[in-house]
Every structure is written in C-alpha cells, then in structure tokens.
Coordinates of C-alpha atoms and ligand atoms in Angstrom, one line a residue:
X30 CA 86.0 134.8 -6.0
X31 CA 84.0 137.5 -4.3
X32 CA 80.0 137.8 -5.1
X33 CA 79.9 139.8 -7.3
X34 CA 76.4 140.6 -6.0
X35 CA 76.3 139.8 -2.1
X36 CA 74.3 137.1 -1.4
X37 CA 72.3 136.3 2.0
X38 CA 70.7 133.3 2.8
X39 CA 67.5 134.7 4.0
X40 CA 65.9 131.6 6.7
X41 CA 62.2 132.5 7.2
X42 CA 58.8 131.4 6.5
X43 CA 56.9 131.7 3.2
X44 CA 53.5 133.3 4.0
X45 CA 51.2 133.6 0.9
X46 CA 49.0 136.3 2.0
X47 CA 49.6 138.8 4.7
X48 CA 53.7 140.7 3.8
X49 CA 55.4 139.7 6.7
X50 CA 58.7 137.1 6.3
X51 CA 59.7 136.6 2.6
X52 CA 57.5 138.2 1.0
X53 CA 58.9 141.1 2.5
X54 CA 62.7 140.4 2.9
X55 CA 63.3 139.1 -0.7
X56 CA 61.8 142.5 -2.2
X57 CA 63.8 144.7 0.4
X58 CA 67.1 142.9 0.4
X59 CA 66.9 142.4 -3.9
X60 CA 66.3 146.5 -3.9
X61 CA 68.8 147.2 -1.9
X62 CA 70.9 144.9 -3.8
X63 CA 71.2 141.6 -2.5
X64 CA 70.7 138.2 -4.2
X65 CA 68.5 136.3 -1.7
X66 CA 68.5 132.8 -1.1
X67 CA 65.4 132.0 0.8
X68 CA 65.7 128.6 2.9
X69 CA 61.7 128.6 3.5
X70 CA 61.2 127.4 7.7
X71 CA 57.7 126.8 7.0
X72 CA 55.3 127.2 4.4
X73 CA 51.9 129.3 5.2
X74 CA 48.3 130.3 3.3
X75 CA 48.5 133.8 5.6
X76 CA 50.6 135.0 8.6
X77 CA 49.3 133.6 12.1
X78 CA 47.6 136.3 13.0
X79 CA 44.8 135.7 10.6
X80 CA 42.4 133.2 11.5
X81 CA 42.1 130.1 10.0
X82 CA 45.8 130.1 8.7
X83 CA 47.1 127.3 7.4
X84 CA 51.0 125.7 8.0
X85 CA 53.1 123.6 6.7
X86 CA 56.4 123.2 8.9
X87 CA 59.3 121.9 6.8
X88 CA 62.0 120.5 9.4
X89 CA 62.2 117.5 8.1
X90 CA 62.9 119.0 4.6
X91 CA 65.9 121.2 5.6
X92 CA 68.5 119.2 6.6
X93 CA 68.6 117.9 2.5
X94 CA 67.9 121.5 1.3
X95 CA 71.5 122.4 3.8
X96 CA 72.8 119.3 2.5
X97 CA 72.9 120.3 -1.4
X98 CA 73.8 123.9 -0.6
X99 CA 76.6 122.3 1.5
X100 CA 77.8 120.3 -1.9
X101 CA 77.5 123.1 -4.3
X102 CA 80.1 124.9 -1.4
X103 CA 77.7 128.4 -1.8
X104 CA 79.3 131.0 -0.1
X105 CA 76.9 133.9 1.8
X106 CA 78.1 137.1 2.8
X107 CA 75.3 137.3 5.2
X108 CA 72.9 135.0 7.0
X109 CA 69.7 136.2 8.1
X110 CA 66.9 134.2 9.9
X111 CA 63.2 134.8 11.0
X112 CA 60.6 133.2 11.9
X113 CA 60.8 129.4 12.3
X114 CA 58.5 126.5 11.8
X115 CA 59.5 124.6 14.8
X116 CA 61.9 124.8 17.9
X117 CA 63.9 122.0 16.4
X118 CA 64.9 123.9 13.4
X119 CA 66.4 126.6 15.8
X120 CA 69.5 124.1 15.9
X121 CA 69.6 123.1 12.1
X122 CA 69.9 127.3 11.3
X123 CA 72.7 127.4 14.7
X124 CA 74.3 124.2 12.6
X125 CA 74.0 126.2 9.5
X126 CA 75.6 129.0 10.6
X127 CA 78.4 127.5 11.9
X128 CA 79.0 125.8 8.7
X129 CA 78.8 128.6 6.7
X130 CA 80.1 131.7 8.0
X131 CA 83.0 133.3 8.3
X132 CA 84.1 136.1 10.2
X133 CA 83.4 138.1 7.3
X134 CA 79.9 136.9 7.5
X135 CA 76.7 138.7 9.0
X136 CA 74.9 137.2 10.9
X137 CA 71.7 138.7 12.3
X138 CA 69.1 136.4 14.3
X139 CA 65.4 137.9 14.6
X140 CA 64.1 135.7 17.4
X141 CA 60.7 136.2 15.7
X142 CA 58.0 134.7 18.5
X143 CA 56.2 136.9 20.3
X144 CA 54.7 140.8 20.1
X145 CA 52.5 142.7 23.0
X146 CA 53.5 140.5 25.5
X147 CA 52.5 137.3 24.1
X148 CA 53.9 134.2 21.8
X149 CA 52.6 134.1 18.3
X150 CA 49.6 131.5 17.7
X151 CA 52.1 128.9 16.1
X152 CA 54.5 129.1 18.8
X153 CA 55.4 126.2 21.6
X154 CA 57.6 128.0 24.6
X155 CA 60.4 126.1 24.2
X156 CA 61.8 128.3 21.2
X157 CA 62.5 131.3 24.1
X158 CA 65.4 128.9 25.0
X159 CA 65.9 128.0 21.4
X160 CA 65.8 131.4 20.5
X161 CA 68.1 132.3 23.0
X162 CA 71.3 129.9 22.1
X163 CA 71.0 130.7 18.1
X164 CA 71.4 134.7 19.5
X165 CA 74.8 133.7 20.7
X166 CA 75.8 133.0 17.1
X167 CA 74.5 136.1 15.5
X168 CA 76.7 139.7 15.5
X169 CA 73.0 141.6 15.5
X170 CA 69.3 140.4 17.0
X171 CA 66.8 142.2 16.8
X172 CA 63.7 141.3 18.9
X173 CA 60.9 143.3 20.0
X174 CA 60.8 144.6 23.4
X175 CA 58.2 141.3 24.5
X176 CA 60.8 138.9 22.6
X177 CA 64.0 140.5 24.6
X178 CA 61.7 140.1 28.0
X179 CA 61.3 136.5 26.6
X180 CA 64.9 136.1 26.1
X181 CA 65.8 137.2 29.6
X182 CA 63.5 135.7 31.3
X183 CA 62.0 139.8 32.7
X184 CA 58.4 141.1 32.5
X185 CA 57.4 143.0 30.0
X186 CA 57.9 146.1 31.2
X187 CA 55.0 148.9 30.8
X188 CA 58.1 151.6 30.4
X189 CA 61.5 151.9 30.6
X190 CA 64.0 154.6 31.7
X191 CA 67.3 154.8 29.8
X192 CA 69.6 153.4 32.4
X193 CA 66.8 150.6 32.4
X194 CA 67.5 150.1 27.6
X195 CA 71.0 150.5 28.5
X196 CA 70.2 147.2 31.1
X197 CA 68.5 145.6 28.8
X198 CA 70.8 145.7 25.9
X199 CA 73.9 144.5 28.1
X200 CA 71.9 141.7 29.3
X201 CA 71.3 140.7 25.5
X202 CA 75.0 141.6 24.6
X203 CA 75.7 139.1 27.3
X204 CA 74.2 136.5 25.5
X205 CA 76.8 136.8 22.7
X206 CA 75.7 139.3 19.9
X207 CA 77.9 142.4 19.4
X208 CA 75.3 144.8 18.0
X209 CA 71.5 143.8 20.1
X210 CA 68.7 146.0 19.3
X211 CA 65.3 146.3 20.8
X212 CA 62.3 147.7 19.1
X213 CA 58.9 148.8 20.4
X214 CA 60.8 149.8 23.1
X215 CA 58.4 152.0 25.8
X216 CA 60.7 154.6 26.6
X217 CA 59.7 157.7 29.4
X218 CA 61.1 160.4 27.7
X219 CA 60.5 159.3 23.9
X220 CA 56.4 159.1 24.4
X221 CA 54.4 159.0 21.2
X222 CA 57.4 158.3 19.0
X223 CA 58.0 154.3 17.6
X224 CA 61.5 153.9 19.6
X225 CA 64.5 151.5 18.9
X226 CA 67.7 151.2 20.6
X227 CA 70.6 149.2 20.2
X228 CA 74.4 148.6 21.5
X229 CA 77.6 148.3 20.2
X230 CA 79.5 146.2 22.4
X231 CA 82.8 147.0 20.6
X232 CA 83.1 150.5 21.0
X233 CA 80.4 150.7 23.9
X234 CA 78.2 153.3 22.6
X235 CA 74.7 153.1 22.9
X236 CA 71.9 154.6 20.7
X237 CA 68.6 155.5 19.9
X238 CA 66.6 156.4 16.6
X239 CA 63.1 156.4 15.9
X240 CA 60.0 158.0 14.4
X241 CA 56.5 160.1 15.6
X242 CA 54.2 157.2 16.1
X243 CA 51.4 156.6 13.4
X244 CA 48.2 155.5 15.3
X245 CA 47.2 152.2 13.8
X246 CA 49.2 148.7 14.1
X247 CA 51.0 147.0 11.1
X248 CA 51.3 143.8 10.9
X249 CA 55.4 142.6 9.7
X250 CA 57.1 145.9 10.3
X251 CA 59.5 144.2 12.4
X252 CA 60.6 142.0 9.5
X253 CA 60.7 144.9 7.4
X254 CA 62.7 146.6 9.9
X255 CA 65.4 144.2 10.1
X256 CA 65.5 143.6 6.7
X257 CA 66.4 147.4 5.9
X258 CA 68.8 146.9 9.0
X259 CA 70.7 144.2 7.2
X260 CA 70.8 145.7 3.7
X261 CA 71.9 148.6 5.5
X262 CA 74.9 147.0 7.5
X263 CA 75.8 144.9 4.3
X264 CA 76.0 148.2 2.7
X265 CA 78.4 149.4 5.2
X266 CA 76.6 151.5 7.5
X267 CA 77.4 152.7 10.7
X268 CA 75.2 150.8 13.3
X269 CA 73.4 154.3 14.2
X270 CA 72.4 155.1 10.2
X271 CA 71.3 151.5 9.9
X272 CA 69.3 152.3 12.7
X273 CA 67.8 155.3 11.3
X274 CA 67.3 153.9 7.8
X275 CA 65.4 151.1 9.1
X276 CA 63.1 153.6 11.0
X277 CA 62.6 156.0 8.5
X278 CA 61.7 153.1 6.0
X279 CA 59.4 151.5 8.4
X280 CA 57.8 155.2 9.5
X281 CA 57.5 155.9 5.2
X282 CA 56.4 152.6 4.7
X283 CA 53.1 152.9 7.2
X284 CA 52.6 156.5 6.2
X285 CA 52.0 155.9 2.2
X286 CA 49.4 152.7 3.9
X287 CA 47.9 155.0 6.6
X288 CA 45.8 156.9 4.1
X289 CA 44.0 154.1 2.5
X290 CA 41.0 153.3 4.1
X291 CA 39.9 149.7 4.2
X292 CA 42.8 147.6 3.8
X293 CA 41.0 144.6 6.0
X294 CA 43.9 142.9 6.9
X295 CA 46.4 145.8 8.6
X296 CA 49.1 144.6 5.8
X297 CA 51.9 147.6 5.0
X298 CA 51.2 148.6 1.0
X299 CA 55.4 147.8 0.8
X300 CA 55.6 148.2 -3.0
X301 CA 54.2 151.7 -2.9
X302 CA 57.8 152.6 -0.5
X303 CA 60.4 150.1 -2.0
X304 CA 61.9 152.4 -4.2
X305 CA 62.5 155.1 -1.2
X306 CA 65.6 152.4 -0.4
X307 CA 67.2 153.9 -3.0
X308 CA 67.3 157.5 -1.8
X309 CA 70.2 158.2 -0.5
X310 CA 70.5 159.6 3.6
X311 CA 69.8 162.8 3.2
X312 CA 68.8 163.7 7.2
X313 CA 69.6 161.1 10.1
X314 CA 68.2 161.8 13.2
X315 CA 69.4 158.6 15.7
X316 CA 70.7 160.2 19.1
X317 CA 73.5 158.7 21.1
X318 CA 71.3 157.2 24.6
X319 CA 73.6 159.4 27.1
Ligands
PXL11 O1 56.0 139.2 11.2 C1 56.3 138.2 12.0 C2 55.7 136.9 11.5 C3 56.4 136.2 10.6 N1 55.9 135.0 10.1 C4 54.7 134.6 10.5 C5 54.0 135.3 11.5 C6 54.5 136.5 12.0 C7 53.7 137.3 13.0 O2 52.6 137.0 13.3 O3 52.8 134.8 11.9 C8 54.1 133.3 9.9

C-alpha cells in the first residue's frame, strides 16, 4: 500500500541547542507534510560551532537501528541525509540507500562538512571522499559552494562567472546526481543577492534563484534550505520552484530573525516562519542561467 502520508527517513544529527539538523528538518518536512523518521548520526548538546559542544557519535548504534527497520520492511518515499557523526557511517547511509530505495525514491545527499572554506570543527578529511561516493547515489546534493570545491578537489573560488556554475554543476552531475545544486554560490553578475544554482541533467537546463542578501550570518540555513527543497520536490515541484521556495523560505526565515536584537547565538527564530510553507507560490522569481 502507498503511505498514505509520505514518509522520509531523515539521516542527520540531533543537536539540542543551536536549529540546525533535526531540529530543523523534522518541523519543516512534518509542515509541509511528511512523516519523518529521524535515524540520529550523532547526538549533540549544541551545533559545532559553539564552543564547548559536546558529541556523542552513534556508528556503532546504526547498523541495529537499519537492522530492525530492515525487519519491519518500512518503506520511504524519500531518503534524506545530513550531517554525519563519522566518515564510516557515510557507507552504512550508501548501504542504506541501496537497500531501501527504489526508483520511485528521493534521494537527496547534503554532504554537510564544510562552510567559508573550511571543514566543520568535528570533521576528519576523509569524509570529502566519503562524501563524494554517497553523492553518486543521490538524484539531488546540495552542498555549499566550499563543500562542492571539496567534492572536486578545486579552490574555493572568490567568484564565479556563469560559464564557470554551469562548470561546476557538470563536474558534480558527473559524479552521479541528476539534479546538483550549489548554494552560497559568489556569482559576478548576482552581487549582493544569496545565489543558488543547480542542473538538471535530464533535460539540460540550468538555473538560478535567489534572494537580496540580509547582512548578518545564520547559522543552519543550509539545512533549512534543503529541507524546503525536499518537501518541495516530494510535493512535485518543478526543480526551478523548488529552487525558489527554498530561497524564499530561507530569505523569510532570516528576515522575521533579523529584527531581533540580541539573539547570542546567530540561531534562525524558525517557528516564527513555519507556517509561511503553507502559502501557496504566489510569485517565483528563479531565472534560467543562459
Ligand atoms: O548546519 C550544519 C550543521 C549540522 N550539524 C552540526 C553542525 C552543523 C554546522 O556547523 O555543527 C552538528
């Protein structure tokens, strides 16, 4: 039987303090109407960007968590993974996927590791290569610009023309995903605006979407944009509105923060934009990248 409500297995960390990971893709995803099964990577007292965090990796805990989903034969219309606790667990979620998708299945790999041109605190460089095979399984990844130049092995680049994003994207497409995107992408001609791009390698089109820049930094906006970008897709969005309602949502979701003054830990007030999922799309603005 179908799910009656869709259900994603949502592969990510659990980090108590700090919205980023779970705590923002179970709310997202259940609002945009999803059943979420979380298959916690690691636990943490905060994100890693706040000193003094504490972690708790659970690899060794996985394989039986898999092993009694695999027995109760739970079926996922999507699979969505994050941040993980280890480099080893980057072949329990490839196993996992293989087990239990289907071409029906979405599959979107965030190769969470890295942001302004450096790994995260918890990180140990072999999970670029890690990272790397587990995007082969996934139709849609979704790093940031320093995680693609991770991923292909480039330097992260200051700017980038769009003949260079429409390089960039083939290289990732040639790594196996049909639809890659890159965010915080430092674009020439899009200066001042928060800029993603991404590829369809089905149909060959390329395109762009994005938002005026707000001038602080947010910590887990990238979870929260690929967790809009999944809901979106599940919903059955083009690739170029799932674009655009992942930026709008993003661009909303820092706005209704950016007035509040003193907020010590740059954390996105999420709960004050959640219901905005529900409007429906009333103005896109993504642009095909020519
Ligand atoms: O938002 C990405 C992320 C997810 N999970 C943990 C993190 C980070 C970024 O710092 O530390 C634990």
């Amino acid at each position: 039987m179908k799910n009656p409500v869709p259900r994603v297995a949502a592969i990510h960390d659990l980090s108590g303090y700090g919205r980023c990971s779970l705590t923002v893709v179970i709310p997202i995803l259940s609002t945009m109407g999803f059943e979420v099964c979380p298959l916690p990577t690691a636990v943490l007292s905060t994100h890693t960007a706040i000193e003094g965090f504490k972690l708790y990796d659970l690899t060794d805990q996985i394989p039986s968590f898999i092993d009694h989903w695999k027995a109760l034969n739970i079926r996922f219309d999507a699979i969505y993974s994050g941040f993980l606790g280890s480099a080893k667990q980057a072949e329990m979620v490839g196993d996992f996927i293989k087990f239990f998708s289907t071409p029906n299945t979405l599959v979107v790999v965030d190769p969470v590791m890295a942001d302004f041109g450096k790994l995260y605190a918890s990180m140990p460089p072999e999970m670029v290569g890690e990272m790397k095979k587990l995007s082969c399984l996934a139709k849609v990844v979704t790093p940031n610009i320093t995680e693609a130049a991770f991923m292909l092995g480039r330097e992260v680049p200051e700017s980038l023309t769009p003949e260079q994003v429409k390089d960039w994207l083939k290289a990732l497409a040639d790594l196996g995903p049909t639809f890659p995107v890159i965010t915080s992408l430092p674009l020439t001609s899009k200066q001042g605006r928060s800029t993603v791009a991404a590829y369809n390698a089905e149909d060959g089109r390329f395109w762009l979407a994005g938002r005026p820049e707000v001038p602080s930094q947010y910590h887990g906006t990238g979870d929260i944009f690929s967790s809009v970008l999944t809901g979106s897709l599940l919903q059955g969005d083009s690739l170029p509105i799932a674009l655009d309602r992942s930026c709008q949502f993003v661009a909303s979701a820092i706005q209704v923060t950016f007035g509040y003054s003193g907020l010590d830990h740059h954390e996105i007030l999420l709960e004050r934009a959640l219901n905005t999922l529900h409007a429906p799309v009333t103005y896109a603005s993504y642009e095909l990248l020519p």
